[in-house]
Amino acid sequence: MLDKLGFLVAVARERNFRRAAEACGVAQPTLSAGIKGLEAELGVLLVHRSSRFQRLTPEGEKVVAWGQRMLADARAMRQELQVARGGLAGHLRLAVVPTALALVPLLTLACRRRNPGIRFTILSHTSEAIVDMLASFEADAGITYLGNEPLGSVRSVPLSTERYRLVVPAGSRWGGRPSVAWAELAGESLCLLTPDMQNRRIMDRLMQQAGVEPAASVESNSIVALIAHVRSGEWMTVLPESVANTLGSAAGLQAIPLVSPDAEYRIGLVVPVQAPTPPLTAALMTAAQELAGGATPP
């Protein structure tokens, strides 16, 4: 049944039979036959379909939710058995907000030093997408903002504090200043992250607090694209300190602290609540706690 549940969960995620089959590594007829077999086994229709996927039935939605949990538990069981056979090894899927990508090597390195058999897939997503991925067990863990927007049922470990910097071209009239007030950004040529990014929503609130109407002539969900526009000499951007120092400095740009209001936001590791905690997830949390100086997750 687990294979059939995996087919259904993939169809629910992809909303397309062909893509779901590719994700499962099977031929499309095999996937379709598996879902029909699951429907026969459970005695309910799970998917409305003609020649293509249309939508899940209400029963299908319920089975997907159960299937996600069952597949996550089965994956955790396999990890436990792997540990019993002589070592922690396997694959961790980590979803990260773009502004926190610079933190990831610190965590993966700390985890790999203790557990060299672990390999990682790291994907960049919005904070809202990360919440959904954790709830559906599509990601084992996330790195995102803590305490700013709802996270659902998760355990968390704080990793860093995000502060903001105005990133300007080399030789800019802003260069050499010890700080810039948010209010001074009014009317300037800004390139910023897109509004679906929590970082952008935070910046919009800070600008509004300073009496500035948030406006950007260029928006992108790629920090690399923002850096490239600043390098052109026509724009400036606002980035977290860690990103500004890493990418901005490498690109020859200047990063200046933004003040009035002064703002700090916590970034941390979040994992779904599972009992027992899967061994790979536990290893990642241990590494995060070491980086955080022994902090205990709430």
PDB file of C-alpha atoms in Angstrom:
ATOM      1  CA  MET A   1       0.000   0.000   0.000  1.00  0.00           C
ATOM      2  CA  LEU A   2       2.857   2.429   0.718  1.00  0.00           C
ATOM      3  CA  ASP A   3       3.891   2.563  -2.936  1.00  0.00           C
ATOM      4  CA  LYS A   4       0.312   3.333  -3.959  1.00  0.00           C
ATOM      5  CA  LEU A   5       0.044   6.019  -1.302  1.00  0.00           C
ATOM      6  CA  GLY A   6       3.280   7.492  -2.627  1.00  0.00           C
ATOM      7  CA  PHE A   7       1.711   7.660  -6.103  1.00  0.00           C
ATOM      8  CA  LEU A   8      -1.359   9.469  -4.736  1.00  0.00           C
ATOM      9  CA  VAL A   9       0.709  11.925  -2.707  1.00  0.00           C
ATOM     10  CA  ALA A  10       2.806  12.694  -5.792  1.00  0.00           C
ATOM     11  CA  VAL A  11      -0.310  13.333  -7.877  1.00  0.00           C
ATOM     12  CA  ALA A  12      -1.685  15.630  -5.171  1.00  0.00           C
ATOM     13  CA  ARG A  13       1.593  17.559  -5.149  1.00  0.00           C
ATOM     14  CA  GLU A  14       2.179  17.763  -8.900  1.00  0.00           C
ATOM     15  CA  ARG A  15      -1.470  18.052 -10.027  1.00  0.00           C
ATOM     16  CA  ASN A  16      -0.400  16.172 -13.128  1.00  0.00           C
ATOM     17  CA  PHE A  17      -0.126  12.418 -13.789  1.00  0.00           C
ATOM     18  CA  ARG A  18       2.924  12.644 -16.052  1.00  0.00           C
ATOM     19  CA  ARG A  19       4.956  14.792 -13.634  1.00  0.00           C
ATOM     20  CA  ALA A  20       3.879  12.630 -10.703  1.00  0.00           C
ATOM     21  CA  ALA A  21       5.037   9.494 -12.520  1.00  0.00           C
ATOM     22  CA  GLU A  22       8.390  11.116 -13.284  1.00  0.00           C
ATOM     23  CA  ALA A  23       8.778  12.137  -9.635  1.00  0.00           C
ATOM     24  CA  CYS A  24       8.060   8.545  -8.542  1.00  0.00           C
ATOM     25  CA  GLY A  25      10.372   7.063 -11.187  1.00  0.00           C
ATOM     26  CA  VAL A  26       7.659   4.943 -12.801  1.00  0.00           C
ATOM     27  CA  ALA A  27       5.769   4.895 -16.077  1.00  0.00           C
ATOM     28  CA  GLN A  28       2.498   6.825 -16.129  1.00  0.00           C
ATOM     29  CA  PRO A  29       0.367   3.669 -16.697  1.00  0.00           C
ATOM     30  CA  THR A  30       2.012   2.120 -13.603  1.00  0.00           C
ATOM     31  CA  LEU A  31       1.119   5.159 -11.518  1.00  0.00           C
ATOM     32  CA  SER A  32      -2.460   5.271 -12.806  1.00  0.00           C
ATOM     33  CA  ALA A  33      -2.911   1.554 -12.169  1.00  0.00           C
ATOM     34  CA  GLY A  34      -1.527   1.974  -8.645  1.00  0.00           C
ATOM     35  CA  ILE A  35      -4.014   4.724  -7.807  1.00  0.00           C
ATOM     36  CA  LYS A  36      -6.908   2.695  -9.265  1.00  0.00           C
ATOM     37  CA  GLY A  37      -5.756  -0.254  -7.172  1.00  0.00           C
ATOM     38  CA  LEU A  38      -5.708   1.943  -4.056  1.00  0.00           C
ATOM     39  CA  GLU A  39      -9.238   3.113  -4.838  1.00  0.00           C
ATOM     40  CA  ALA A  40     -10.379  -0.496  -5.180  1.00  0.00           C
ATOM     41  CA  GLU A  41      -8.620  -1.456  -1.934  1.00  0.00           C
ATOM     42  CA  LEU A  42     -10.182   1.415   0.029  1.00  0.00           C
ATOM     43  CA  GLY A  43     -13.544   1.270  -1.756  1.00  0.00           C
ATOM     44  CA  VAL A  44     -13.686   5.009  -2.520  1.00  0.00           C
ATOM     45  CA  LEU A  45     -12.982   7.296  -5.472  1.00  0.00           C
ATOM     46  CA  LEU A  46      -9.843   9.317  -4.741  1.00  0.00           C
ATOM     47  CA  VAL A  47      -9.242  11.321  -7.926  1.00  0.00           C
ATOM     48  CA  HIS A  48     -11.611  12.997 -10.356  1.00  0.00           C
ATOM     49  CA  ARG A  49     -10.081  12.503 -13.787  1.00  0.00           C
ATOM     50  CA  SER A  50     -10.891  12.277 -17.462  1.00  0.00           C
ATOM     51  CA  SER A  51      -7.890  11.983 -19.758  1.00  0.00           C
ATOM     52  CA  ARG A  52      -5.944  14.062 -17.223  1.00  0.00           C
ATOM     53  CA  PHE A  53      -5.922  14.968 -13.542  1.00  0.00           C
ATOM     54  CA  GLN A  54      -8.803  17.223 -12.475  1.00  0.00           C
ATOM     55  CA  ARG A  55      -8.912  17.253  -8.685  1.00  0.00           C
ATOM     56  CA  LEU A  56      -8.900  15.074  -5.599  1.00  0.00           C
ATOM     57  CA  THR A  57     -12.203  13.972  -4.128  1.00  0.00           C
ATOM     58  CA  PRO A  58     -12.886  14.888  -0.458  1.00  0.00           C
ATOM     59  CA  GLU A  59     -11.962  11.281   0.397  1.00  0.00           C
ATOM     60  CA  GLY A  60      -8.800  11.675  -1.671  1.00  0.00           C
ATOM     61  CA  GLU A  61      -7.790  14.743   0.331  1.00  0.00           C
ATOM     62  CA  LYS A  62      -8.172  12.766   3.562  1.00  0.00           C
ATOM     63  CA  VAL A  63      -6.192   9.806   2.213  1.00  0.00           C
ATOM     64  CA  VAL A  64      -3.392  12.146   1.049  1.00  0.00           C
ATOM     65  CA  ALA A  65      -3.110  13.618   4.562  1.00  0.00           C
ATOM     66  CA  TRP A  66      -2.905  10.138   6.096  1.00  0.00           C
ATOM     67  CA  GLY A  67      -0.542   9.002   3.349  1.00  0.00           C
ATOM     68  CA  GLN A  68       1.867  11.848   3.995  1.00  0.00           C
ATOM     69  CA  ARG A  69       2.095  10.903   7.658  1.00  0.00           C
ATOM     70  CA  MET A  70       2.423   7.186   6.915  1.00  0.00           C
ATOM     71  CA  LEU A  71       5.165   7.756   4.347  1.00  0.00           C
ATOM     72  CA  ALA A  72       7.031  10.043   6.764  1.00  0.00           C
ATOM     73  CA  ASP A  73       6.784   7.409   9.509  1.00  0.00           C
ATOM     74  CA  ALA A  74       8.000   4.697   7.123  1.00  0.00           C
ATOM     75  CA  ARG A  75      10.969   6.869   6.158  1.00  0.00           C
ATOM     76  CA  ALA A  76      11.775   7.440   9.847  1.00  0.00           C
ATOM     77  CA  MET A  77      11.553   3.682  10.489  1.00  0.00           C
ATOM     78  CA  ARG A  78      14.065   3.001   7.714  1.00  0.00           C
ATOM     79  CA  GLN A  79      16.413   5.546   9.274  1.00  0.00           C
ATOM     80  CA  GLU A  80      16.148   3.785  12.652  1.00  0.00           C
ATOM     81  CA  LEU A  81      16.976   0.471  11.005  1.00  0.00           C
ATOM     82  CA  GLN A  82      19.943   2.046   9.219  1.00  0.00           C
ATOM     83  CA  VAL A  83      21.290   3.250  12.586  1.00  0.00           C
ATOM     84  CA  ALA A  84      20.853  -0.253  14.010  1.00  0.00           C
ATOM     85  CA  ARG A  85      22.858  -1.682  11.090  1.00  0.00           C
ATOM     86  CA  GLY A  86      25.846   0.415  11.997  1.00  0.00           C
ATOM     87  CA  GLY A  87      25.655   4.114  11.287  1.00  0.00           C
ATOM     88  CA  LEU A  88      23.554   7.135  10.577  1.00  0.00           C
ATOM     89  CA  ALA A  89      23.251   7.704   6.843  1.00  0.00           C
ATOM     90  CA  GLY A  90      20.645   8.981   4.468  1.00  0.00           C
ATOM     91  CA  HIS A  91      19.140  11.998   2.784  1.00  0.00           C
ATOM     92  CA  LEU A  92      17.871  15.213   4.396  1.00  0.00           C
ATOM     93  CA  ARG A  93      15.663  17.665   2.489  1.00  0.00           C
ATOM     94  CA  LEU A  94      16.158  21.217   3.710  1.00  0.00           C
ATOM     95  CA  ALA A  95      13.957  24.141   2.570  1.00  0.00           C
ATOM     96  CA  VAL A  96      15.445  27.596   3.185  1.00  0.00           C
ATOM     97  CA  VAL A  97      14.274  31.185   2.782  1.00  0.00           C
ATOM     98  CA  PRO A  98      16.568  32.901   0.236  1.00  0.00           C
ATOM     99  CA  THR A  99      17.926  35.402   2.741  1.00  0.00           C
ATOM    100  CA  ALA A 100      19.170  32.571   5.002  1.00  0.00           C
ATOM    101  CA  LEU A 101      21.034  30.549   2.375  1.00  0.00           C
ATOM    102  CA  ALA A 102      24.364  31.942   3.591  1.00  0.00           C
ATOM    103  CA  LEU A 103      23.743  30.212   6.965  1.00  0.00           C
ATOM    104  CA  VAL A 104      23.234  26.760   5.517  1.00  0.00           C
ATOM    105  CA  PRO A 105      26.907  25.703   5.117  1.00  0.00           C
ATOM    106  CA  LEU A 106      27.484  26.290   8.832  1.00  0.00           C
ATOM    107  CA  LEU A 107      24.680  23.864   9.679  1.00  0.00           C
ATOM    108  CA  THR A 108      25.400  21.221   7.059  1.00  0.00           C
ATOM    109  CA  LEU A 109      29.108  21.232   7.936  1.00  0.00           C
ATOM    110  CA  ALA A 110      28.392  20.830  11.659  1.00  0.00           C
ATOM    111  CA  CYS A 111      26.010  17.964  10.908  1.00  0.00           C
ATOM    112  CA  ARG A 112      28.352  16.227   8.434  1.00  0.00           C
ATOM    113  CA  ARG A 113      31.286  16.342  10.828  1.00  0.00           C
ATOM    114  CA  ARG A 114      29.370  14.103  13.212  1.00  0.00           C
ATOM    115  CA  ASN A 115      27.539  12.119  10.537  1.00  0.00           C
ATOM    116  CA  PRO A 116      29.522  11.851   7.277  1.00  0.00           C
ATOM    117  CA  GLY A 117      26.915   9.486   5.821  1.00  0.00           C
ATOM    118  CA  ILE A 118      24.268  12.215   5.586  1.00  0.00           C
ATOM    119  CA  ARG A 119      23.684  13.965   2.269  1.00  0.00           C
ATOM    120  CA  PHE A 120      21.570  17.068   1.744  1.00  0.00           C
ATOM    121  CA  THR A 121      19.219  18.557  -0.820  1.00  0.00           C
ATOM    122  CA  ILE A 122      18.867  22.297  -0.201  1.00  0.00           C
ATOM    123  CA  LEU A 123      16.051  24.184  -1.909  1.00  0.00           C
ATOM    124  CA  SER A 124      15.206  27.892  -1.759  1.00  0.00           C
ATOM    125  CA  HIS A 125      11.539  28.645  -0.945  1.00  0.00           C
ATOM    126  CA  THR A 126       9.351  31.340   0.539  1.00  0.00           C
ATOM    127  CA  SER A 127       8.533  31.098   4.243  1.00  0.00           C
ATOM    128  CA  GLU A 128       4.909  30.251   3.411  1.00  0.00           C
ATOM    129  CA  ALA A 129       5.983  27.419   1.100  1.00  0.00           C
ATOM    130  CA  ILE A 130       8.292  26.071   3.825  1.00  0.00           C
ATOM    131  CA  VAL A 131       5.390  25.891   6.290  1.00  0.00           C
ATOM    132  CA  ASP A 132       3.368  23.911   3.729  1.00  0.00           C
ATOM    133  CA  MET A 133       6.298  21.607   2.917  1.00  0.00           C
ATOM    134  CA  LEU A 134       6.870  20.792   6.590  1.00  0.00           C
ATOM    135  CA  ALA A 135       3.163  20.140   7.156  1.00  0.00           C
ATOM    136  CA  SER A 136       3.050  17.726   4.217  1.00  0.00           C
ATOM    137  CA  PHE A 137       6.459  16.183   5.068  1.00  0.00           C
ATOM    138  CA  GLU A 138       7.850  17.233   1.663  1.00  0.00           C
ATOM    139  CA  ALA A 139      10.797  18.735   3.549  1.00  0.00           C
ATOM    140  CA  ASP A 140      12.517  17.276   6.607  1.00  0.00           C
ATOM    141  CA  ALA A 141      13.467  20.682   7.972  1.00  0.00           C
ATOM    142  CA  GLY A 142      13.454  24.356   7.115  1.00  0.00           C
ATOM    143  CA  ILE A 143      15.410  27.486   7.881  1.00  0.00           C
ATOM    144  CA  THR A 144      13.090  30.460   8.154  1.00  0.00           C
ATOM    145  CA  TYR A 145      11.941  33.367  10.310  1.00  0.00           C
ATOM    146  CA  LEU A 146      10.893  32.618  13.893  1.00  0.00           C
ATOM    147  CA  GLY A 147       8.179  34.420  15.811  1.00  0.00           C
ATOM    148  CA  ASN A 148       7.120  36.747  13.008  1.00  0.00           C
ATOM    149  CA  GLU A 149       4.441  34.825  11.082  1.00  0.00           C
ATOM    150  CA  PRO A 150       2.636  31.546  11.972  1.00  0.00           C
ATOM    151  CA  LEU A 151       4.752  28.400  11.584  1.00  0.00           C
ATOM    152  CA  GLY A 152       2.272  25.689  12.503  1.00  0.00           C
ATOM    153  CA  SER A 153       3.239  22.679  14.597  1.00  0.00           C
ATOM    154  CA  VAL A 154       7.038  22.718  14.584  1.00  0.00           C
ATOM    155  CA  ARG A 155      10.061  22.528  16.853  1.00  0.00           C
ATOM    156  CA  SER A 156      12.629  25.286  16.386  1.00  0.00           C
ATOM    157  CA  VAL A 157      16.218  26.183  17.172  1.00  0.00           C
ATOM    158  CA  PRO A 158      17.325  29.837  16.800  1.00  0.00           C
ATOM    159  CA  LEU A 159      20.412  30.177  14.601  1.00  0.00           C
ATOM    160  CA  SER A 160      20.985  33.876  13.962  1.00  0.00           C
ATOM    161  CA  THR A 161      19.574  37.375  14.163  1.00  0.00           C
ATOM    162  CA  GLU A 162      18.810  39.164  10.910  1.00  0.00           C
ATOM    163  CA  ARG A 163      19.732  42.852  10.683  1.00  0.00           C
ATOM    164  CA  TYR A 164      19.388  44.978   7.563  1.00  0.00           C
ATOM    165  CA  ARG A 165      21.887  46.777   5.384  1.00  0.00           C
ATOM    166  CA  LEU A 166      21.493  49.210   2.525  1.00  0.00           C
ATOM    167  CA  VAL A 167      23.608  47.828  -0.329  1.00  0.00           C
ATOM    168  CA  VAL A 168      24.898  50.484  -2.735  1.00  0.00           C
ATOM    169  CA  PRO A 169      27.331  50.571  -5.675  1.00  0.00           C
ATOM    170  CA  ALA A 170      31.002  51.262  -5.031  1.00  0.00           C
ATOM    171  CA  GLY A 171      31.623  54.994  -5.138  1.00  0.00           C
ATOM    172  CA  SER A 172      28.009  55.829  -4.279  1.00  0.00           C
ATOM    173  CA  ARG A 173      27.214  59.120  -2.548  1.00  0.00           C
ATOM    174  CA  TRP A 174      26.038  56.979   0.368  1.00  0.00           C
ATOM    175  CA  GLY A 175      29.467  55.415   0.799  1.00  0.00           C
ATOM    176  CA  GLY A 176      31.385  56.072   3.995  1.00  0.00           C
ATOM    177  CA  ARG A 177      28.308  56.822   6.089  1.00  0.00           C
ATOM    178  CA  PRO A 178      28.046  54.972   9.415  1.00  0.00           C
ATOM    179  CA  SER A 179      24.296  54.433   8.964  1.00  0.00           C
ATOM    180  CA  VAL A 180      21.257  55.380   6.895  1.00  0.00           C
ATOM    181  CA  ALA A 181      17.746  55.983   8.249  1.00  0.00           C
ATOM    182  CA  TRP A 182      14.889  54.057   6.637  1.00  0.00           C
ATOM    183  CA  ALA A 183      13.154  57.379   5.978  1.00  0.00           C
ATOM    184  CA  GLU A 184      15.994  58.382   3.654  1.00  0.00           C
ATOM    185  CA  LEU A 185      14.975  55.658   1.178  1.00  0.00           C
ATOM    186  CA  ALA A 186      11.944  57.700   0.063  1.00  0.00           C
ATOM    187  CA  GLY A 187      12.119  58.378  -3.662  1.00  0.00           C
ATOM    188  CA  GLU A 188      15.290  56.346  -4.218  1.00  0.00           C
ATOM    189  CA  SER A 189      15.739  53.747  -7.000  1.00  0.00           C
ATOM    190  CA  LEU A 190      15.246  50.499  -5.135  1.00  0.00           C
ATOM    191  CA  CYS A 191      15.393  46.894  -6.308  1.00  0.00           C
ATOM    192  CA  LEU A 192      13.828  44.584  -3.748  1.00  0.00           C
ATOM    193  CA  LEU A 193      12.652  41.032  -3.237  1.00  0.00           C
ATOM    194  CA  THR A 194       9.126  40.219  -4.411  1.00  0.00           C
ATOM    195  CA  PRO A 195       6.184  40.696  -1.988  1.00  0.00           C
ATOM    196  CA  ASP A 196       5.726  36.921  -1.552  1.00  0.00           C
ATOM    197  CA  MET A 197       9.015  36.905   0.394  1.00  0.00           C
ATOM    198  CA  GLN A 198       8.701  37.452   4.155  1.00  0.00           C
ATOM    199  CA  ASN A 199      11.880  39.539   4.049  1.00  0.00           C
ATOM    200  CA  ARG A 200      10.105  41.992   1.724  1.00  0.00           C
ATOM    201  CA  ARG A 201       7.038  42.111   3.949  1.00  0.00           C
ATOM    202  CA  ILE A 202       9.295  42.933   6.904  1.00  0.00           C
ATOM    203  CA  MET A 203      11.047  45.706   4.954  1.00  0.00           C
ATOM    204  CA  ASP A 204       7.729  47.176   3.831  1.00  0.00           C
ATOM    205  CA  ARG A 205       6.593  47.397   7.464  1.00  0.00           C
ATOM    206  CA  LEU A 206       9.859  49.055   8.525  1.00  0.00           C
ATOM    207  CA  MET A 207       9.595  51.622   5.733  1.00  0.00           C
ATOM    208  CA  GLN A 208       5.982  52.361   6.640  1.00  0.00           C
ATOM    209  CA  GLN A 209       6.993  52.855  10.268  1.00  0.00           C
ATOM    210  CA  ALA A 210       9.516  55.412   9.014  1.00  0.00           C
ATOM    211  CA  GLY A 211       6.844  57.180   6.968  1.00  0.00           C
ATOM    212  CA  VAL A 212       8.038  55.845   3.598  1.00  0.00           C
ATOM    213  CA  GLU A 213       5.680  54.299   1.070  1.00  0.00           C
ATOM    214  CA  PRO A 214       7.429  51.087  -0.052  1.00  0.00           C
ATOM    215  CA  ALA A 215       8.183  51.186  -3.775  1.00  0.00           C
ATOM    216  CA  ALA A 216      10.628  49.341  -6.000  1.00  0.00           C
ATOM    217  CA  SER A 217      11.289  49.867  -9.702  1.00  0.00           C
ATOM    218  CA  VAL A 218      12.719  46.328  -9.891  1.00  0.00           C
ATOM    219  CA  GLU A 219      11.485  43.268  -7.972  1.00  0.00           C
ATOM    220  CA  SER A 220      12.928  39.754  -8.066  1.00  0.00           C
ATOM    221  CA  ASN A 221      12.800  36.532  -6.069  1.00  0.00           C
ATOM    222  CA  SER A 222      16.538  36.143  -6.740  1.00  0.00           C
ATOM    223  CA  ILE A 223      19.123  37.860  -4.551  1.00  0.00           C
ATOM    224  CA  VAL A 224      21.667  37.367  -7.330  1.00  0.00           C
ATOM    225  CA  ALA A 225      19.438  39.449  -9.641  1.00  0.00           C
ATOM    226  CA  LEU A 226      19.268  42.222  -7.025  1.00  0.00           C
ATOM    227  CA  ILE A 227      23.054  42.245  -6.628  1.00  0.00           C
ATOM    228  CA  ALA A 228      23.469  42.438 -10.416  1.00  0.00           C
ATOM    229  CA  HIS A 229      21.168  45.465 -10.601  1.00  0.00           C
ATOM    230  CA  VAL A 230      23.053  47.254  -7.823  1.00  0.00           C
ATOM    231  CA  ARG A 231      26.321  46.580  -9.635  1.00  0.00           C
ATOM    232  CA  SER A 232      24.909  48.402 -12.672  1.00  0.00           C
ATOM    233  CA  GLY A 233      25.129  51.618 -10.662  1.00  0.00           C
ATOM    234  CA  GLU A 234      21.470  52.597 -11.095  1.00  0.00           C
ATOM    235  CA  TRP A 235      19.870  50.890  -8.104  1.00  0.00           C
ATOM    236  CA  MET A 236      20.379  50.044  -4.465  1.00  0.00           C
ATOM    237  CA  THR A 237      18.822  47.294  -2.401  1.00  0.00           C
ATOM    238  CA  VAL A 238      18.189  46.216   1.179  1.00  0.00           C
ATOM    239  CA  LEU A 239      19.540  42.840   2.305  1.00  0.00           C
ATOM    240  CA  PRO A 240      20.197  41.008   5.573  1.00  0.00           C
ATOM    241  CA  GLU A 241      23.633  41.674   7.029  1.00  0.00           C
ATOM    242  CA  SER A 242      24.921  38.138   6.384  1.00  0.00           C
ATOM    243  CA  VAL A 243      23.921  38.220   2.712  1.00  0.00           C
ATOM    244  CA  ALA A 244      25.181  41.769   2.216  1.00  0.00           C
ATOM    245  CA  ASN A 245      28.547  40.865   3.720  1.00  0.00           C
ATOM    246  CA  THR A 246      28.874  37.625   1.734  1.00  0.00           C
ATOM    247  CA  LEU A 247      27.518  38.479  -1.725  1.00  0.00           C
ATOM    248  CA  GLY A 248      27.712  42.259  -1.602  1.00  0.00           C
ATOM    249  CA  SER A 249      31.355  42.345  -0.588  1.00  0.00           C
ATOM    250  CA  ALA A 250      32.245  39.737  -3.210  1.00  0.00           C
ATOM    251  CA  ALA A 251      30.590  41.943  -5.842  1.00  0.00           C
ATOM    252  CA  GLY A 252      32.501  45.041  -4.706  1.00  0.00           C
ATOM    253  CA  LEU A 253      29.435  46.723  -3.176  1.00  0.00           C
ATOM    254  CA  GLN A 254      29.088  48.647   0.080  1.00  0.00           C
ATOM    255  CA  ALA A 255      26.727  47.675   2.906  1.00  0.00           C
ATOM    256  CA  ILE A 256      25.530  50.345   5.346  1.00  0.00           C
ATOM    257  CA  PRO A 257      23.469  49.710   8.525  1.00  0.00           C
ATOM    258  CA  LEU A 258      19.832  50.847   8.376  1.00  0.00           C
ATOM    259  CA  VAL A 259      18.447  52.537  11.486  1.00  0.00           C
ATOM    260  CA  SER A 260      15.403  54.366  12.847  1.00  0.00           C
ATOM    261  CA  PRO A 261      13.774  51.988  13.384  1.00  0.00           C
ATOM    262  CA  ASP A 262      16.496  49.532  14.379  1.00  0.00           C
ATOM    263  CA  ALA A 263      15.199  46.061  13.639  1.00  0.00           C
ATOM    264  CA  GLU A 264      16.205  42.479  14.367  1.00  0.00           C
ATOM    265  CA  TYR A 265      14.448  39.258  13.367  1.00  0.00           C
ATOM    266  CA  ARG A 266      15.344  35.725  14.408  1.00  0.00           C
ATOM    267  CA  ILE A 267      16.193  33.047  11.859  1.00  0.00           C
ATOM    268  CA  GLY A 268      16.170  29.423  12.897  1.00  0.00           C
ATOM    269  CA  LEU A 269      15.860  25.749  12.068  1.00  0.00           C
ATOM    270  CA  VAL A 270      12.307  24.382  12.124  1.00  0.00           C
ATOM    271  CA  VAL A 271      11.266  20.724  11.920  1.00  0.00           C
ATOM    272  CA  PRO A 272       7.854  19.031  11.945  1.00  0.00           C
ATOM    273  CA  VAL A 273       6.654  17.557  15.211  1.00  0.00           C
ATOM    274  CA  GLN A 274       7.031  13.775  14.957  1.00  0.00           C
ATOM    275  CA  ALA A 275       7.180  11.170  17.690  1.00  0.00           C
ATOM    276  CA  PRO A 276       9.689   9.679  17.709  1.00  0.00           C
ATOM    277  CA  THR A 277      11.880  12.250  15.955  1.00  0.00           C
ATOM    278  CA  PRO A 278      13.512  10.679  12.866  1.00  0.00           C
ATOM    279  CA  PRO A 279      17.244  10.053  13.491  1.00  0.00           C
ATOM    280  CA  LEU A 280      18.434  12.271  10.629  1.00  0.00           C
ATOM    281  CA  THR A 281      16.250  15.143  11.805  1.00  0.00           C
ATOM    282  CA  ALA A 282      17.500  14.644  15.372  1.00  0.00           C
ATOM    283  CA  ALA A 283      21.098  14.805  14.130  1.00  0.00           C
ATOM    284  CA  LEU A 284      20.377  18.058  12.301  1.00  0.00           C
ATOM    285  CA  MET A 285      18.770  19.560  15.408  1.00  0.00           C
ATOM    286  CA  THR A 286      21.765  18.545  17.511  1.00  0.00           C
ATOM    287  CA  ALA A 287      24.064  20.340  15.078  1.00  0.00           C
ATOM    288  CA  ALA A 288      21.798  23.411  15.194  1.00  0.00           C
ATOM    289  CA  GLN A 289      21.823  23.429  18.988  1.00  0.00           C
ATOM    290  CA  GLU A 290      25.628  23.309  18.949  1.00  0.00           C
ATOM    291  CA  LEU A 291      25.724  26.296  16.601  1.00  0.00           C
ATOM    292  CA  ALA A 292      23.254  28.128  18.824  1.00  0.00           C
ATOM    293  CA  GLY A 293      25.439  27.548  21.870  1.00  0.00           C
ATOM    294  CA  GLY A 294      23.491  24.726  23.391  1.00  0.00           C
ATOM    295  CA  ALA A 295      20.045  26.322  23.129  1.00  0.00           C
ATOM    296  CA  THR A 296      17.168  23.926  23.738  1.00  0.00           C
ATOM    297  CA  PRO A 297      14.388  23.951  21.148  1.00  0.00           C
ATOM    298  CA  PRO A 298      10.951  25.011  22.413  1.00  0.00           C
TER     299      PRO A 298
END
